[in-house]
Amino acid sequence: MNFDPDLLDKLRNSRHLAVFTGAGVSAESGIPTFRDALAGLWAKYRPEDLATPEAFLRDPAMVWQWYASRRAAIAAIHPNPGHHAIARLGQLLRRLTVITQNVDGLHQAAGSGRVLELHGNIHRNTCFACGREATPEEAAQDATPPLCQGCGGMLRPGVVWFGEALPAEAWRQSVEAVEDADLFFCVGTSSLVEPAASLPRLARSLGCAVVQINPDATAHDAVADFILRGKSGEVLPRLLDAAFPAA
Ligand SMILES: [Zn+2]
């Protein structure tokens, strides 16, 4: 794979790289997308039956069990070479911020330090009533769902459901990171759900070079300065080796 020398220069000299990742990066580790995971016992459900505040209020035990099954599936999965390449770039560059739409924690597992989670994290839990984050002990109580020890409310998975706003602080920091970045990687995401989908556009409008990495064409290609076709687990390690041959 040959890379544009201009891209290699930009990467080597980057002061702040923002890496925006989506479902494709997790899928390469073997994590099924939400829709693909609706198989077997869960095949009769639609995402909106399981991943909305309304669904949780209607049948909290069922929604809790669904997430328990997702967590069990994710627990057996490891970061892939794409996650590891991003973590290595974090050590080579002055500053790197990962902005992810994935909830599996695989960027942190690969060693990435600064990870902003726009859709929360499936390994955490919060109280549906008071919003505080639950301790692992609270979440391990033998109840479906377990209850908040602060207010008695029901615990819920710490992910963003359909129809919910993005976590305000993670979003604020993401916009700030994009405003500060001089290079922006858009990796494994074709999602056009706003406001997250506006980040590549924002980067481009601020004069930041945008690199699109995806096996297929996506709407984000329109704002890309460089388009690299392929899986992130193949493209990113090669890009890193080309830019930092001695690393
Ligand atoms: Zn509570």
Short mmCIF file of C-alpha atoms and ligand atoms in Angstrom, two decimals:
data_model
loop_
_atom_site.label_atom_id
_atom_site.label_comp_id
_atom_site.label_asym_id
_atom_site.label_seq_id
_atom_site.Cartn_x
_atom_site.Cartn_y
_atom_site.Cartn_z
CA MET A 1 0.00 0.00 0.00
CA ASN A 2 1.45 3.36 -1.07
CA PHE A 3 0.60 6.45 0.90
CA ASP A 4 0.57 10.05 -0.29
CA PRO A 5 3.89 11.60 0.91
CA ASP A 6 1.92 14.68 1.94
CA LEU A 7 -0.21 12.54 4.27
CA LEU A 8 2.90 10.92 5.79
CA ASP A 9 4.39 14.39 6.41
CA LYS A 10 1.20 15.61 8.00
CA LEU A 11 1.09 12.57 10.28
CA ARG A 12 4.76 12.81 11.31
CA ASN A 13 4.43 16.50 12.09
CA SER A 14 0.98 16.42 13.64
CA ARG A 15 0.64 18.47 16.81
CA HIS A 16 -2.76 16.99 17.70
CA LEU A 17 -4.40 14.05 15.93
CA ALA A 18 -8.10 13.49 16.56
CA VAL A 19 -9.25 9.95 15.73
CA PHE A 20 -12.99 9.51 15.33
CA THR A 21 -14.04 5.83 15.35
CA GLY A 22 -17.23 3.91 14.71
CA ALA A 23 -18.78 0.46 14.53
CA GLY A 24 -16.45 -0.78 11.78
CA VAL A 25 -13.49 -0.71 14.17
CA SER A 26 -15.34 -2.89 16.71
CA ALA A 27 -16.70 -5.18 14.00
CA GLU A 28 -13.11 -6.03 12.99
CA SER A 29 -12.63 -7.42 16.50
CA GLY A 30 -15.70 -9.60 16.01
CA ILE A 31 -18.24 -7.51 17.91
CA PRO A 32 -21.53 -7.84 16.07
CA THR A 33 -23.37 -4.63 15.33
CA PHE A 34 -26.47 -4.06 17.42
CA ARG A 35 -28.68 -5.27 14.58
CA ASP A 36 -26.57 -8.35 13.85
CA ALA A 37 -26.61 -9.26 17.55
CA LEU A 38 -30.39 -9.53 17.47
CA ALA A 39 -30.25 -13.25 16.78
CA GLY A 40 -31.37 -16.40 18.55
CA LEU A 41 -33.49 -15.59 21.59
CA TRP A 42 -33.44 -11.91 20.66
CA ALA A 43 -34.36 -12.25 16.98
CA LYS A 44 -37.94 -11.17 17.57
CA TYR A 45 -36.90 -7.78 18.94
CA ARG A 46 -36.15 -4.52 17.20
CA PRO A 47 -33.45 -2.13 18.52
CA GLU A 48 -36.18 0.24 19.67
CA ASP A 49 -37.63 -2.58 21.83
CA LEU A 50 -34.37 -2.81 23.77
CA ALA A 51 -32.39 0.41 23.51
CA THR A 52 -34.70 3.27 24.42
CA PRO A 53 -35.73 4.79 27.78
CA GLU A 54 -39.32 3.81 26.94
CA ALA A 55 -38.34 0.15 26.45
CA PHE A 56 -36.49 0.16 29.76
CA LEU A 57 -39.48 1.58 31.64
CA ARG A 58 -41.79 -0.94 29.95
CA ASP A 59 -39.67 -3.99 30.73
CA PRO A 60 -36.49 -3.20 32.71
CA ALA A 61 -35.65 -6.87 33.37
CA MET A 62 -35.68 -7.74 29.67
CA VAL A 63 -33.51 -4.74 28.74
CA TRP A 64 -31.06 -5.54 31.58
CA GLN A 65 -30.80 -9.15 30.37
CA TRP A 66 -30.17 -8.03 26.81
CA TYR A 67 -27.26 -5.89 27.94
CA ALA A 68 -26.00 -8.70 30.16
CA SER A 69 -25.83 -10.90 27.06
CA ARG A 70 -24.05 -8.14 25.09
CA ARG A 71 -21.53 -7.69 27.90
CA ALA A 72 -20.85 -11.40 28.07
CA ALA A 73 -20.21 -11.48 24.32
CA ILE A 74 -17.94 -8.42 24.46
CA ALA A 75 -15.96 -9.69 27.47
CA ALA A 76 -14.40 -12.41 25.32
CA ILE A 77 -13.26 -9.98 22.61
CA HIS A 78 -9.87 -8.30 22.21
CA PRO A 79 -8.62 -5.13 20.53
CA ASN A 80 -7.53 -5.61 16.90
CA PRO A 81 -4.46 -4.21 15.08
CA GLY A 82 -6.39 -1.01 14.31
CA HIS A 83 -6.96 -0.31 18.03
CA HIS A 84 -3.29 -1.10 18.73
CA ALA A 85 -2.04 1.16 15.92
CA ILE A 86 -4.08 4.06 17.32
CA ALA A 87 -2.62 3.44 20.78
CA ARG A 88 0.91 3.39 19.33
CA LEU A 89 0.27 6.65 17.49
CA GLY A 90 -0.72 8.07 20.87
CA GLN A 91 2.82 7.37 22.07
CA LEU A 92 4.53 8.69 18.93
CA LEU A 93 2.65 11.96 18.50
CA ARG A 94 2.56 14.98 20.76
CA ARG A 95 -1.17 14.68 21.32
CA LEU A 96 -3.86 12.22 20.28
CA THR A 97 -7.53 12.21 21.23
CA VAL A 98 -9.77 9.26 20.44
CA ILE A 99 -13.41 10.17 19.95
CA THR A 100 -15.41 6.96 19.73
CA GLN A 101 -18.99 5.99 19.06
CA ASN A 102 -18.21 2.48 20.32
CA VAL A 103 -19.22 1.37 23.81
CA ASP A 104 -16.92 -1.65 24.24
CA GLY A 105 -13.86 -0.02 25.84
CA LEU A 106 -11.49 -1.65 23.32
CA HIS A 107 -9.50 1.56 22.71
CA GLN A 108 -8.65 1.72 26.42
CA ALA A 109 -7.92 -2.02 26.44
CA ALA A 110 -5.40 -1.41 23.62
CA GLY A 111 -3.72 1.29 25.71
CA SER A 112 -5.14 4.52 24.31
CA GLY A 113 -5.05 7.16 27.02
CA ARG A 114 -7.43 9.94 26.07
CA VAL A 115 -10.71 8.37 24.93
CA LEU A 116 -13.93 10.35 24.70
CA GLU A 117 -16.95 8.03 24.60
CA LEU A 118 -19.84 9.68 22.76
CA HIS A 119 -22.18 6.74 23.29
CA GLY A 120 -21.09 5.78 26.80
CA ASN A 121 -19.56 2.48 27.89
CA ILE A 122 -21.36 -0.84 28.19
CA HIS A 123 -19.17 -1.91 31.12
CA ARG A 124 -20.47 0.92 33.29
CA ASN A 125 -23.89 1.46 34.83
CA THR A 126 -25.76 4.54 35.91
CA CYS A 127 -28.92 5.10 37.93
CA PHE A 128 -31.95 5.70 35.71
CA ALA A 129 -33.47 7.94 38.41
CA CYS A 130 -30.63 10.07 39.81
CA GLY A 131 -28.01 9.64 37.08
CA ARG A 132 -25.06 8.80 39.32
CA GLU A 133 -22.59 6.16 38.18
CA ALA A 134 -22.97 2.87 40.01
CA THR A 135 -20.09 0.99 41.59
CA PRO A 136 -19.31 -2.50 40.22
CA GLU A 137 -20.57 -3.92 43.55
CA GLU A 138 -23.93 -2.20 43.17
CA ALA A 139 -24.26 -3.47 39.62
CA ALA A 140 -23.41 -7.03 40.73
CA GLN A 141 -26.38 -7.23 43.14
CA ASP A 142 -28.67 -10.15 42.58
CA ALA A 143 -31.60 -8.25 41.11
CA THR A 144 -32.74 -7.59 37.55
CA PRO A 145 -32.04 -4.76 37.31
CA PRO A 146 -30.04 -3.99 40.47
CA LEU A 147 -31.03 -0.89 42.42
CA CYS A 148 -29.13 2.32 43.18
CA GLN A 149 -27.89 2.38 46.75
CA GLY A 150 -28.21 6.14 46.80
CA CYS A 151 -31.84 6.60 45.78
CA GLY A 152 -33.32 3.15 45.19
CA GLY A 153 -33.79 3.81 41.46
CA MET A 154 -33.12 1.18 38.82
CA LEU A 155 -29.61 0.80 37.42
CA ARG A 156 -29.26 0.94 33.64
CA PRO A 157 -26.33 0.32 31.29
CA GLY A 158 -24.13 3.37 30.83
CA VAL A 159 -24.77 3.64 27.11
CA VAL A 160 -26.63 6.26 25.10
CA TRP A 161 -29.98 4.93 23.91
CA PHE A 162 -31.91 5.92 20.80
CA GLY A 163 -33.54 9.26 21.37
CA GLU A 164 -31.13 10.28 24.16
CA ALA A 165 -28.70 13.19 23.99
CA LEU A 166 -24.95 12.56 23.85
CA PRO A 167 -23.12 12.97 27.18
CA ALA A 168 -22.62 16.74 27.36
CA GLU A 169 -19.07 16.70 28.75
CA ALA A 170 -17.76 14.10 26.27
CA TRP A 171 -19.35 16.06 23.43
CA ARG A 172 -17.91 19.38 24.62
CA GLN A 173 -14.44 17.87 24.89
CA SER A 174 -14.79 16.26 21.46
CA VAL A 175 -15.61 19.57 19.79
CA GLU A 176 -12.72 21.18 21.68
CA ALA A 177 -10.35 18.42 20.51
CA VAL A 178 -11.44 18.83 16.88
CA GLU A 179 -11.01 22.61 17.13
CA ASP A 180 -7.47 22.12 18.43
CA ALA A 181 -6.47 19.25 16.09
CA ASP A 182 -4.41 19.68 12.93
CA LEU A 183 -5.20 16.18 11.63
CA PHE A 184 -8.45 14.23 11.81
CA PHE A 185 -8.91 10.51 11.12
CA CYS A 186 -12.42 9.27 10.43
CA VAL A 187 -12.21 5.50 10.94
CA GLY A 188 -14.79 2.77 10.36
CA THR A 189 -17.81 4.99 10.61
CA SER A 190 -20.49 5.56 8.05
CA SER A 191 -23.03 6.77 10.60
CA LEU A 192 -24.81 9.96 9.66
CA VAL A 193 -26.49 10.35 13.05
CA GLU A 194 -26.07 13.93 14.23
CA PRO A 195 -24.47 15.60 16.01
CA ALA A 196 -21.55 13.09 15.96
CA ALA A 197 -21.59 12.92 12.16
CA SER A 198 -20.84 16.64 12.02
CA LEU A 199 -17.31 16.19 13.46
CA PRO A 200 -15.56 15.43 10.13
CA ARG A 201 -17.31 18.47 8.59
CA LEU A 202 -16.30 20.63 11.55
CA ALA A 203 -12.67 19.50 11.20
CA ARG A 204 -12.67 20.28 7.49
CA SER A 205 -14.30 23.68 7.98
CA LEU A 206 -11.51 24.61 10.43
CA GLY A 207 -8.79 23.76 7.95
CA CYS A 208 -7.82 20.48 9.61
CA ALA A 209 -6.73 17.74 7.19
CA VAL A 210 -9.33 14.94 7.15
CA VAL A 211 -8.37 11.32 6.44
CA GLN A 212 -11.14 8.86 5.73
CA ILE A 213 -10.37 5.18 6.48
CA ASN A 214 -13.10 2.69 5.60
CA PRO A 215 -13.50 -0.39 3.37
CA ASP A 216 -16.43 1.24 1.57
CA ALA A 217 -17.33 4.68 0.31
CA THR A 218 -19.30 6.73 2.86
CA ALA A 219 -20.89 10.16 2.91
CA HIS A 220 -17.85 11.34 4.94
CA ASP A 221 -15.68 10.93 1.82
CA ALA A 222 -17.05 14.27 0.63
CA VAL A 223 -15.05 16.17 3.26
CA ALA A 224 -11.89 14.02 3.12
CA ASP A 225 -8.50 15.29 1.95
CA PHE A 226 -7.21 11.70 1.84
CA ILE A 227 -9.25 8.51 1.37
CA LEU A 228 -7.73 5.18 2.40
CA ARG A 229 -9.87 2.20 1.38
CA GLY A 230 -9.57 -0.83 3.61
CA LYS A 231 -10.08 -2.21 7.09
CA SER A 232 -8.60 -0.08 9.85
CA GLY A 233 -6.75 -3.13 11.19
CA GLU A 234 -4.86 -3.35 7.90
CA VAL A 235 -4.57 0.30 6.85
CA LEU A 236 -3.53 1.86 10.18
CA PRO A 237 -0.57 -0.42 11.00
CA ARG A 238 0.80 0.07 7.46
CA LEU A 239 0.30 3.83 7.63
CA LEU A 240 2.11 3.91 10.97
CA ASP A 241 5.01 1.85 9.61
CA ALA A 242 5.27 4.09 6.54
CA ALA A 243 5.30 7.31 8.58
CA PHE A 244 7.53 6.03 11.40
CA PRO A 245 9.74 3.33 9.86
CA ALA A 246 11.92 3.07 12.93
CA ALA A 247 9.09 2.91 15.48
ZN ZN B 1 -29.97 6.74 42.10
#
